[in-house]
Coordinates of C-alpha atoms and ligand atoms in Angstrom, one line a residue:
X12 CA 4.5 7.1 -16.0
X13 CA 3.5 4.1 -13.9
X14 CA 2.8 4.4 -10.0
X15 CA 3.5 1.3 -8.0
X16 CA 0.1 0.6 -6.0
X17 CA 1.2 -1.9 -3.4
X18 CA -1.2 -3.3 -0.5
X19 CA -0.9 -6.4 2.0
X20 CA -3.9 -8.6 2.9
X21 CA -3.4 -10.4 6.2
X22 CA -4.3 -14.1 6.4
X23 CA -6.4 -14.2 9.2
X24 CA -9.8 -15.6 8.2
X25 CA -12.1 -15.9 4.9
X26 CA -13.3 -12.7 3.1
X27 CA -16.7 -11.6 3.0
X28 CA -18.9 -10.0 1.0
X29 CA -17.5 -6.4 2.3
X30 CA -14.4 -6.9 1.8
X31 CA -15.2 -8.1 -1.5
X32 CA -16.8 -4.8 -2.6
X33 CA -14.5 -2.8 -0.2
X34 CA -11.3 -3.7 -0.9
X35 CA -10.6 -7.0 -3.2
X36 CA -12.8 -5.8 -6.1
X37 CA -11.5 -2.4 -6.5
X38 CA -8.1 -3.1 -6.0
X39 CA -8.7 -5.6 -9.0
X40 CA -10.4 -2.6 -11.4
X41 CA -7.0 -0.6 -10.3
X42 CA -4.6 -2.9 -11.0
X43 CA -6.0 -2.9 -14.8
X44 CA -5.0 0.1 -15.5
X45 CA -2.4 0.9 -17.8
X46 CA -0.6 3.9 -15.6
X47 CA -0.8 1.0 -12.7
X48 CA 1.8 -1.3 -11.9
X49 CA 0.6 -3.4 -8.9
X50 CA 1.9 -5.3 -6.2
X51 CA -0.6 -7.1 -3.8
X52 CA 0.8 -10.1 -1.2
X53 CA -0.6 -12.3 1.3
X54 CA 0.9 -10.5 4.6
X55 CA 1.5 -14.1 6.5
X56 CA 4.1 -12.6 8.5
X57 CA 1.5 -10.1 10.0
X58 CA -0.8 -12.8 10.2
X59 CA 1.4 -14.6 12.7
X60 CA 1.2 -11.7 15.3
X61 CA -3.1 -11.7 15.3
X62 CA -3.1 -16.0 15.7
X63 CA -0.8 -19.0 16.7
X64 CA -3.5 -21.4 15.1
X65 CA -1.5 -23.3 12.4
X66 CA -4.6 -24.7 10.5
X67 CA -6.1 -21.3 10.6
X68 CA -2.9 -19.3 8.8
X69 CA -2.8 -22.1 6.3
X70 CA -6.4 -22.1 5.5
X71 CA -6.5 -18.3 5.2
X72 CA -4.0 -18.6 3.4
X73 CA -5.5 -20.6 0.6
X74 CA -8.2 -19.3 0.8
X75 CA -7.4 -15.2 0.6
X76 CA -5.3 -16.4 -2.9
X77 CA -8.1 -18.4 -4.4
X78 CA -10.9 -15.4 -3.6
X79 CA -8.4 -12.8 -5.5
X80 CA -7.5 -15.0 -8.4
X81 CA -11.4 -16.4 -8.3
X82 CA -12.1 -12.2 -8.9
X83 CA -10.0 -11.6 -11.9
X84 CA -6.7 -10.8 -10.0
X85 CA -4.1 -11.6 -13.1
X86 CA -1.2 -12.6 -12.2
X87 CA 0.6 -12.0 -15.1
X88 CA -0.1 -8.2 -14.7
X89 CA -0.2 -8.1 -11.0
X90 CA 2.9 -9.2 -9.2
X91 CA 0.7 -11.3 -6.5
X92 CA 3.0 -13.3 -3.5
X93 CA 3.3 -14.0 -0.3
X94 CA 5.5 -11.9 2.4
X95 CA 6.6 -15.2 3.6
X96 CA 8.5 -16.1 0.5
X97 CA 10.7 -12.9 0.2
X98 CA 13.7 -13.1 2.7
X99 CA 14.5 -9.6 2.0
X100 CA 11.3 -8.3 4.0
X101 CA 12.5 -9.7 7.1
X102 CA 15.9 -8.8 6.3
X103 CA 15.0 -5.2 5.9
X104 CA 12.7 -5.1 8.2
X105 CA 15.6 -5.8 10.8
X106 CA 18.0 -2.7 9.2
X107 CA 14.4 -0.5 9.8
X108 CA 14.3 -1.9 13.8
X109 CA 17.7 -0.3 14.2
X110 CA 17.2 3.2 12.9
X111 CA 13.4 3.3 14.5
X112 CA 13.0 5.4 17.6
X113 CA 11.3 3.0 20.4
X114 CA 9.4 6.0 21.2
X115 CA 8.1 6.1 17.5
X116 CA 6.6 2.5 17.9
X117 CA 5.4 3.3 22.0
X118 CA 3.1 5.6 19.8
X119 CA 1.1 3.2 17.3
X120 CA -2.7 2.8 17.9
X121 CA -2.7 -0.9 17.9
X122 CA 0.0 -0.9 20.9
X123 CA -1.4 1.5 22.8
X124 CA -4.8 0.4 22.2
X125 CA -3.6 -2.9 23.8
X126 CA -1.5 -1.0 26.7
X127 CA -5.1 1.0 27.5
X128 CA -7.0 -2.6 28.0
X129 CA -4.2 -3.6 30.3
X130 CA -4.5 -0.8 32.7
X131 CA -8.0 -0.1 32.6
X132 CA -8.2 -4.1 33.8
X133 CA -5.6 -3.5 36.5
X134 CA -3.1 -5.5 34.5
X135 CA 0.3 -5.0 34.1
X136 CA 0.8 -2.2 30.8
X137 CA 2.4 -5.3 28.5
X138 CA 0.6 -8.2 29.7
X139 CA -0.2 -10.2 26.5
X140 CA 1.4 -8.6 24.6
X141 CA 4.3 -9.5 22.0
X142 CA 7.6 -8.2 20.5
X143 CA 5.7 -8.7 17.4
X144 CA 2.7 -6.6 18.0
X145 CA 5.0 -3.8 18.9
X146 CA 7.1 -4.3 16.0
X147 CA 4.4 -4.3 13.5
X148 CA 4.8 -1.3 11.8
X149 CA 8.3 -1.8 11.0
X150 CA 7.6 -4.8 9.4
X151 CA 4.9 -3.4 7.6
X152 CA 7.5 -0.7 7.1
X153 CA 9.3 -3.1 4.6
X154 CA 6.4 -4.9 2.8
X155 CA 5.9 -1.3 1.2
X156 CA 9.6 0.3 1.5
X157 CA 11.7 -2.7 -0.3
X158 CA 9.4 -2.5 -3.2
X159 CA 9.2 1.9 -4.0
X160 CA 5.8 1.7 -4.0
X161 CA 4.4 4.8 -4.5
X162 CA 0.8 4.2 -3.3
X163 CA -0.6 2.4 -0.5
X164 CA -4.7 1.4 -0.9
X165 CA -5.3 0.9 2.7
X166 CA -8.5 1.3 5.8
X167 CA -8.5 4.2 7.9
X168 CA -7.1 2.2 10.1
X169 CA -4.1 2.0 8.7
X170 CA -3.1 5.6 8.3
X171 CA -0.5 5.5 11.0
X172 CA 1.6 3.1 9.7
X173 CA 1.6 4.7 6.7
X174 CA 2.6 7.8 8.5
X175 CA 5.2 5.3 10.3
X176 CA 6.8 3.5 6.8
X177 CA 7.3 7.5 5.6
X178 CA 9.2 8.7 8.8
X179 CA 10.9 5.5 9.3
X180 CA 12.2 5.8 5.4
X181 CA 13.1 9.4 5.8
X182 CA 15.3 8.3 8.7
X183 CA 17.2 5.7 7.1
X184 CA 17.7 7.9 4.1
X185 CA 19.0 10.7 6.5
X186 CA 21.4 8.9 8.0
X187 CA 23.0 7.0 5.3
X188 CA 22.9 10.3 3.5
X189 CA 21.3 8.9 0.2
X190 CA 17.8 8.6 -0.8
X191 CA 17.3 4.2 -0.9
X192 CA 13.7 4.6 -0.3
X193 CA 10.9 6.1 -2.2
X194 CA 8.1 8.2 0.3
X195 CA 5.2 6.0 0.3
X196 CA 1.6 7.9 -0.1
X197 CA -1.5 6.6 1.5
X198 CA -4.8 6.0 -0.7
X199 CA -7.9 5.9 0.9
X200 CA -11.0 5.0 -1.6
X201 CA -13.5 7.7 -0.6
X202 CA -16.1 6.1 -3.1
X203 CA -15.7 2.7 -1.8
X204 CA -18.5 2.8 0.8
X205 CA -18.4 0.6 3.5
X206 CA -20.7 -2.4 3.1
X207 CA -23.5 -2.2 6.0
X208 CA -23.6 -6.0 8.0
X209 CA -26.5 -7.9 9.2
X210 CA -27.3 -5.4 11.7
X211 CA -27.1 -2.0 9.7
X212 CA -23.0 -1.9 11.2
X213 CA -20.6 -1.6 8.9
X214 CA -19.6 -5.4 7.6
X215 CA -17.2 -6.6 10.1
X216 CA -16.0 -10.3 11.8
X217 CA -16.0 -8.3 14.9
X218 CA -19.3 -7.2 15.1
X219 CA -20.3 -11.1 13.6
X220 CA -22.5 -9.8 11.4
X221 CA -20.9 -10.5 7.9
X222 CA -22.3 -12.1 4.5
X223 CA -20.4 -14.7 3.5
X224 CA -18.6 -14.5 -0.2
X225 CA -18.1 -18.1 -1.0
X226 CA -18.4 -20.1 2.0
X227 CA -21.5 -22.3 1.6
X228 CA -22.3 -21.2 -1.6
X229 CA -25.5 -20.0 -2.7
X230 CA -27.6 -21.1 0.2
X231 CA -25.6 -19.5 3.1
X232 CA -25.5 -16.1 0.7
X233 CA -29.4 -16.1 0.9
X234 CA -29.8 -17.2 4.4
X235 CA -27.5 -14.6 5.6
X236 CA -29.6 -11.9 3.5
X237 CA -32.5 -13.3 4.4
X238 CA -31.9 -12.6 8.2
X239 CA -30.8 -8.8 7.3
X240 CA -32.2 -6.6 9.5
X241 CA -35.1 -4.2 8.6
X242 CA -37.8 -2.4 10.2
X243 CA -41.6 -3.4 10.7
X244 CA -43.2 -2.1 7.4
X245 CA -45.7 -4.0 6.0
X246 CA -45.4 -4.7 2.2
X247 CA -47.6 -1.8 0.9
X248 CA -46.0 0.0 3.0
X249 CA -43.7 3.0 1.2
X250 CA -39.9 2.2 2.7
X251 CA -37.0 4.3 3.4
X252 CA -34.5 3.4 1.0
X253 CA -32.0 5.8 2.8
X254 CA -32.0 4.0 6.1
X255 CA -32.0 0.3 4.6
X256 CA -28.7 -1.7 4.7
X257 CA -30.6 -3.9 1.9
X258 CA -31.1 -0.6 -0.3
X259 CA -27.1 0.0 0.4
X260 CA -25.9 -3.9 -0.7
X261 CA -28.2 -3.4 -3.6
X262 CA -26.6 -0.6 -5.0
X263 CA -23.1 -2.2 -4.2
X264 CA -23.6 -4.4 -6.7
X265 CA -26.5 -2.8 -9.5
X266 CA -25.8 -0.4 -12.1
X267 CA -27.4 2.6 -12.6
X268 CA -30.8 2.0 -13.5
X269 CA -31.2 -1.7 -11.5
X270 CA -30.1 1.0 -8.2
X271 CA -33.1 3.7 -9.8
X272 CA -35.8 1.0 -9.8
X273 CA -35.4 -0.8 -6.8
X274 CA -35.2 2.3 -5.0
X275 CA -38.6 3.1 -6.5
X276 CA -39.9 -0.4 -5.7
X277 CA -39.1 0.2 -2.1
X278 CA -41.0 3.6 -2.0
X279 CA -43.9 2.1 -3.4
X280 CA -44.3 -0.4 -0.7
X281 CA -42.0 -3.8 -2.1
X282 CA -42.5 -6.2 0.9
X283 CA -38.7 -6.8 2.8
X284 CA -38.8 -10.8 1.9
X285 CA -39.6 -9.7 -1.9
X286 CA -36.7 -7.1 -1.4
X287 CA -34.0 -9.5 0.0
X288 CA -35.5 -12.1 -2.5
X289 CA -33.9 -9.6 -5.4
X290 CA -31.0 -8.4 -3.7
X291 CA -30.0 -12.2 -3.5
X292 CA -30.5 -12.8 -7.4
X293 CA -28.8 -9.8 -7.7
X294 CA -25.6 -10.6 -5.6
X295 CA -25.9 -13.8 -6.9
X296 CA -25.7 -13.3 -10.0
X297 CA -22.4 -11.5 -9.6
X298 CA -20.8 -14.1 -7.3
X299 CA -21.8 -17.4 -9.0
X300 CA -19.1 -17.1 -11.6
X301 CA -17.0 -16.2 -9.3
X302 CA -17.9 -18.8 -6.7
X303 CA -17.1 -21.4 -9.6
X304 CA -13.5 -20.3 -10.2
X305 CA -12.8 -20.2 -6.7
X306 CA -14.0 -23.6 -6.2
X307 CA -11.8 -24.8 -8.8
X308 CA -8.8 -23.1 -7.7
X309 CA -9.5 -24.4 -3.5
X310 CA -9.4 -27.9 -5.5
X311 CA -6.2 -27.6 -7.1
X312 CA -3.8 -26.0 -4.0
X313 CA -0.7 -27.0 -6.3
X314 CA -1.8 -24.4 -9.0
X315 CA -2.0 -21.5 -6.9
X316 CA 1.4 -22.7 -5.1
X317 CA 2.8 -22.2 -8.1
X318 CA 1.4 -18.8 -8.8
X319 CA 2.3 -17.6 -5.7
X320 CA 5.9 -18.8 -6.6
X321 CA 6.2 -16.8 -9.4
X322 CA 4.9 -14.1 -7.8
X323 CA 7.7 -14.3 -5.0
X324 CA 10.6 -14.4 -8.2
X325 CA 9.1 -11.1 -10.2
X326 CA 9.0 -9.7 -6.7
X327 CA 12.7 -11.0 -5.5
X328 CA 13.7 -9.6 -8.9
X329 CA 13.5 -6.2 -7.4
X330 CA 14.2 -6.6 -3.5
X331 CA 16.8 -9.1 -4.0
X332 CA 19.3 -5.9 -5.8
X333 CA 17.9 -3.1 -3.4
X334 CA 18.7 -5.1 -0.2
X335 CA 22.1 -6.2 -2.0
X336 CA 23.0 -2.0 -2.5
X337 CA 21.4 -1.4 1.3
X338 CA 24.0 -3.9 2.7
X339 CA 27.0 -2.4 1.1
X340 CA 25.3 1.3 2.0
X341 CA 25.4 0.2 5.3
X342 CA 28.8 -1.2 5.8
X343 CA 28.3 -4.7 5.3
X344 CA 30.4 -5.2 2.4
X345 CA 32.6 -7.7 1.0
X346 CA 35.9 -7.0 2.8
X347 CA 38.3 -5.4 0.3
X348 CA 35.2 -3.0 -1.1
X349 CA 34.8 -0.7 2.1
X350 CA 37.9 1.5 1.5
X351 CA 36.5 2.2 -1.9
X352 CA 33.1 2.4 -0.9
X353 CA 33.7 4.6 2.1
X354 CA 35.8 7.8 0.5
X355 CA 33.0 8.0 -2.2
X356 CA 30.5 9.6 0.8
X357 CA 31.0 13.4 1.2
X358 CA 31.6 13.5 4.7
X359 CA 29.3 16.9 4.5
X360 CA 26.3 15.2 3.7
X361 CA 26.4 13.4 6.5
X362 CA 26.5 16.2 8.4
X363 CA 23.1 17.4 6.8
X364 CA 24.6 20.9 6.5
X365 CA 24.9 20.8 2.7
X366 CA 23.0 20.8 -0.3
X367 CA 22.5 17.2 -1.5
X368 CA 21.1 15.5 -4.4
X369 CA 18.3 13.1 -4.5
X370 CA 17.7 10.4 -7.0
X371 CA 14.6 7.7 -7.3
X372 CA 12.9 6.0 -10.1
X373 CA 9.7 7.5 -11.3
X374 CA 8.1 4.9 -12.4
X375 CA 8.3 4.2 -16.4
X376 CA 9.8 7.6 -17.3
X377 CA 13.4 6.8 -15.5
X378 CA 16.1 7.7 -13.3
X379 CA 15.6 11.3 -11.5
X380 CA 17.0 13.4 -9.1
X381 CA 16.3 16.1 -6.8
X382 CA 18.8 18.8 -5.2
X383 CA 17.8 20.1 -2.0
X384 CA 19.1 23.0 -0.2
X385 CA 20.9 22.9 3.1
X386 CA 17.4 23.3 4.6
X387 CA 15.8 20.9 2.9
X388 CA 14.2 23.2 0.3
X389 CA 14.1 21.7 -3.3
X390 CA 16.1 23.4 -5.6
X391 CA 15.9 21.4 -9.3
X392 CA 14.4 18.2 -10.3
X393 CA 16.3 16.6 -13.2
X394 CA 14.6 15.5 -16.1
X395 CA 14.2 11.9 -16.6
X396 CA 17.0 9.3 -17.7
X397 CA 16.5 5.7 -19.0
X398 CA 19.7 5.0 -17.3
X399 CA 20.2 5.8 -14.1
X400 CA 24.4 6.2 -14.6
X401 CA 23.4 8.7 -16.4
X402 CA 21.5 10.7 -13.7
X403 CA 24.9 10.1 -11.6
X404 CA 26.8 11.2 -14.1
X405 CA 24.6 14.6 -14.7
X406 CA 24.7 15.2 -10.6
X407 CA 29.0 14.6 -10.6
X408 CA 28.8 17.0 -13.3
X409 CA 26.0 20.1 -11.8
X410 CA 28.6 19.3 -8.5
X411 CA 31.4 21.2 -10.7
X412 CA 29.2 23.8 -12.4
X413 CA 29.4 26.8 -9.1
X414 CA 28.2 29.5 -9.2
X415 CA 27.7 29.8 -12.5
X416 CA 25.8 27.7 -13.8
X417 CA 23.8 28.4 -17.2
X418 CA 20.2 28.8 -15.8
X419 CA 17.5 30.9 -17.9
X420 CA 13.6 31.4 -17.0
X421 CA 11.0 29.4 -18.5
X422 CA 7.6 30.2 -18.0
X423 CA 7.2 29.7 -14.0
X424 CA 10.7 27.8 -13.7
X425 CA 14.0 28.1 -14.4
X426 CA 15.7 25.6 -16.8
X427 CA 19.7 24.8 -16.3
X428 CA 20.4 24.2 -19.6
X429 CA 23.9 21.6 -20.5
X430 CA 24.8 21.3 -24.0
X431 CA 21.7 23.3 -25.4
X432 CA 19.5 20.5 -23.5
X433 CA 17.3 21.4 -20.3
X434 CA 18.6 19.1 -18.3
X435 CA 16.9 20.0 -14.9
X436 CA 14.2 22.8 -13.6
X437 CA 13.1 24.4 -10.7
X438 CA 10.1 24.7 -8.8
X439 CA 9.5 28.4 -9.0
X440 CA 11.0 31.4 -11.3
X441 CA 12.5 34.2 -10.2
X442 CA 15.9 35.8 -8.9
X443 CA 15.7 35.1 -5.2
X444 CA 15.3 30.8 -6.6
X445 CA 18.2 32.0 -9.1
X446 CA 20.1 33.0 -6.4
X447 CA 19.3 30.2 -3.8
X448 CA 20.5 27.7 -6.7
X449 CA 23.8 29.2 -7.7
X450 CA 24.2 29.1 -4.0
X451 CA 23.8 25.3 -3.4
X452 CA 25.4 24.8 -6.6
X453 CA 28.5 27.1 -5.7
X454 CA 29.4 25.0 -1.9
X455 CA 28.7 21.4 -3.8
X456 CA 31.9 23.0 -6.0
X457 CA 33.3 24.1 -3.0
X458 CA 33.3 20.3 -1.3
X459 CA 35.2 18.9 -3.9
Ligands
LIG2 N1 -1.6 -3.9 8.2 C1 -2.5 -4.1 7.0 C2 -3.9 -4.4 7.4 O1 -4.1 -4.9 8.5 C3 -2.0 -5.3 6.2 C4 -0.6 -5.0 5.6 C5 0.6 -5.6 6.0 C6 -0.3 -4.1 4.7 N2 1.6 -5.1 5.3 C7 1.1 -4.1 4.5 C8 -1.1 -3.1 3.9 C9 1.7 -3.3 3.5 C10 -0.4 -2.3 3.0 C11 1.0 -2.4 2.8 O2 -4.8 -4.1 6.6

């Protein structure tokens, strides 16, 4: 089965060498693999509530696109676009604002973080700040929810909202009674260290003490690692390799043995100009070929326009029919569809007070469902159909089954079987399941 990975990059500013290793390069390696389905976009929209500087957005812009493409992103396997060229973000990112508790969003880091400032400063609580800051998470929200994606590569930082898209996706599906939207999963790369900056911090613009990926090509990479900052040690002197950002960025980027031996260089005394002197070939090395695609591709704007264009189709492909089925779910309809549409929701499962069936797509095996309990307990989950009629037409039929129904233990489940085919399992064996089951399945005959 495939997982849909799915991350946003926001176009503020130019990418450097940590986020390189941190982030871009990674995501790249992931998005190769074969059970990996990816979707990464240019969050512009975001971008919009961190700067008002026109020339800045577009720049970033550009220049965010060419430094994924310059490091192998393929766009034929990737589905790469920009947030800006998807109407149905914003569109659904409106139909999240109205099912989102104010109180949910009064709650988020970045707002209260910003709230804090303001009152420690004597300032009024909101004083600079916008409806969009506040509504960031929601937006963010869509970027992940109109697309299923299953994962979400993100910074620590980010865990909240990820905590925010879930709960804000478990409300709409409560109260439109169906599930629309897959539960999005955070994924935080342990491994990936943190590049160390300049000054020993963790690589940041904040702290202004980054290495530059592209910008002024070689030179600026070894002036920057030139001025890295090290203690007073002679050369002859042994080093600690364990307290050196330069023994940290070496290893970033060396292989095994290359990480062994200038670890052992440093013990033995290497000078720190000699050291940076390799670390620079070393990082260099890596980036050059890089540095010339990406110069190419900053050369040719047009090209990656149209990438990014084709991007936005493959990815409208999907939202554009999932916004089109969250319209009519949520009453706007053509006009002469809503009687029709209307009597086909049990009036029950509004309520919440009955068992109800749950269906998503998971991933390249098909169309599943799950039935859940009155309480929320899963009951079954239905094996796998390529077409998702199918899986509706298998849930209209369980809805008839009662009390009754032909279940038999399997191992650690139990397996209704239809037809001689096990059509659905449980989670656990046993009579007290047995018996939880044939009661769910006995009140969904009973609605009818
Ligand atoms: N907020 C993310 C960040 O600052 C960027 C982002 C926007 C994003 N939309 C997203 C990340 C959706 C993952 C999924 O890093």
């Amino acid at each position: 089965m495939q997982t849909r990975v799915l991350t946003g990059i926001t176009t503020t500013g130019t990418p450097h060498l940590g986020n390189y290793a941190g982030a871009i390069r990674p995501a790249i390696a992931a998005s190769r693999r074969a059970d990996v389905d990816a979707f990464f976009f240019l969050a512009d929209y975001h971008a919009l509530i961190k700067s008002d500087d026109a020339a800045r957005i577009e720049r970033s812009r550009l220049e965010i696109a060419a430094t994924w493409l310059a490091a192998g992103l393929d766009p034929t396997r990737v589905t790469f676009y920009r947030q800006s060229d998807i109407p149905e973000i914003p569109e659904l990112s409106w139909f999240l604002t109205c099912v989102t508790a104010k109180g949910l969003l009064n709650r988020a880091h970045a707002y209260k973080a910003a709230v804090d400032k303001n009152l420690e400063a004597g300032e009024d609580a909101d004083a600079g700040v916008t409806a969009g800051l506040y509504m960031y998470p929601v937006l963010m929200a869509a970027d992940i929810l109109a697309f299923d994606a299953h994962k979400v590569p993100v910074g620590r930082d980010q865990i909240q909202h990820l905590e925010m898209a879930r709960d804000i996706a478990q409300r709409f599906n409560h109260i439109y009674g169906r599930d629309f939207f897959v539960l999005p999963e955070v994924q935080i790369e342990e491994q990936v260290a943190t590049l160390p900056g300049l000054d020993g911090r963790k690589m940041s613009k904040s702290y202004d003490n980054t290495i530059p990926l592209f910008a002024g090509g070689a030179k600026a990479l070894r002036e920057a690692i030139m001025r890295i900052v090290t203690d007073s040690r002679a050369p002859g002197e042994p080093k600690d390799p364990d307290s050196s950002a330069l023994y940290t960025l070496y290893r970033a980027f060396a292989d095994e043995a290359q990480g062994a031996a200038f670890r052992a260089a440093l013990v033995d005394g290497l000078g720190w100009g000699e050291a940076k002197q390799q670390l620079f070939e070393l990082i260099e090395a890596h980036v050059a070929p890089l540095r010339e695609r990406y110069d190419a591709l900053i050369a040719k704007p047009a090209e990656i326009e149209a990438i990014l264009r084709e991007g936005a189709a493959k990815a409208r492909a999907i939202a554009t029919p999932k916004l089109a089925a969250i319209r009519n779910a949520i009453g706007l309809r053509a006009m002469g569809q809503a009687a029709a549409v209307q009597t086909a929701k049990p009036a029950a499962a509004k309520a919440g007070k009955a068992p109800r069936f749950a269906s998503f797509r998971d991933g390249a095996a098909g169309f599943r469902f799950r039935l859940f309990a009155a309480n929320g307990e899963e009951l079954l989950l239905s094996m796998p159909f390529a077409d998702p009629k199918a899986a509706g037409a298998l849930q209209q039929r369980l809805r008839t089954l009662g009390g009754d129904a032909p279940l038999r233990e399997d191992g650690d489940a139990l397996v209704l079987e239809l037809d001689g085919a096990a059509v659905a399992r449980t989670p656990q064996a046993g009579d007290a399941m047995l018996g939880r089951v044939r009661e769910a399945l006995a009140q969904l005959a009973a609605q009818d």
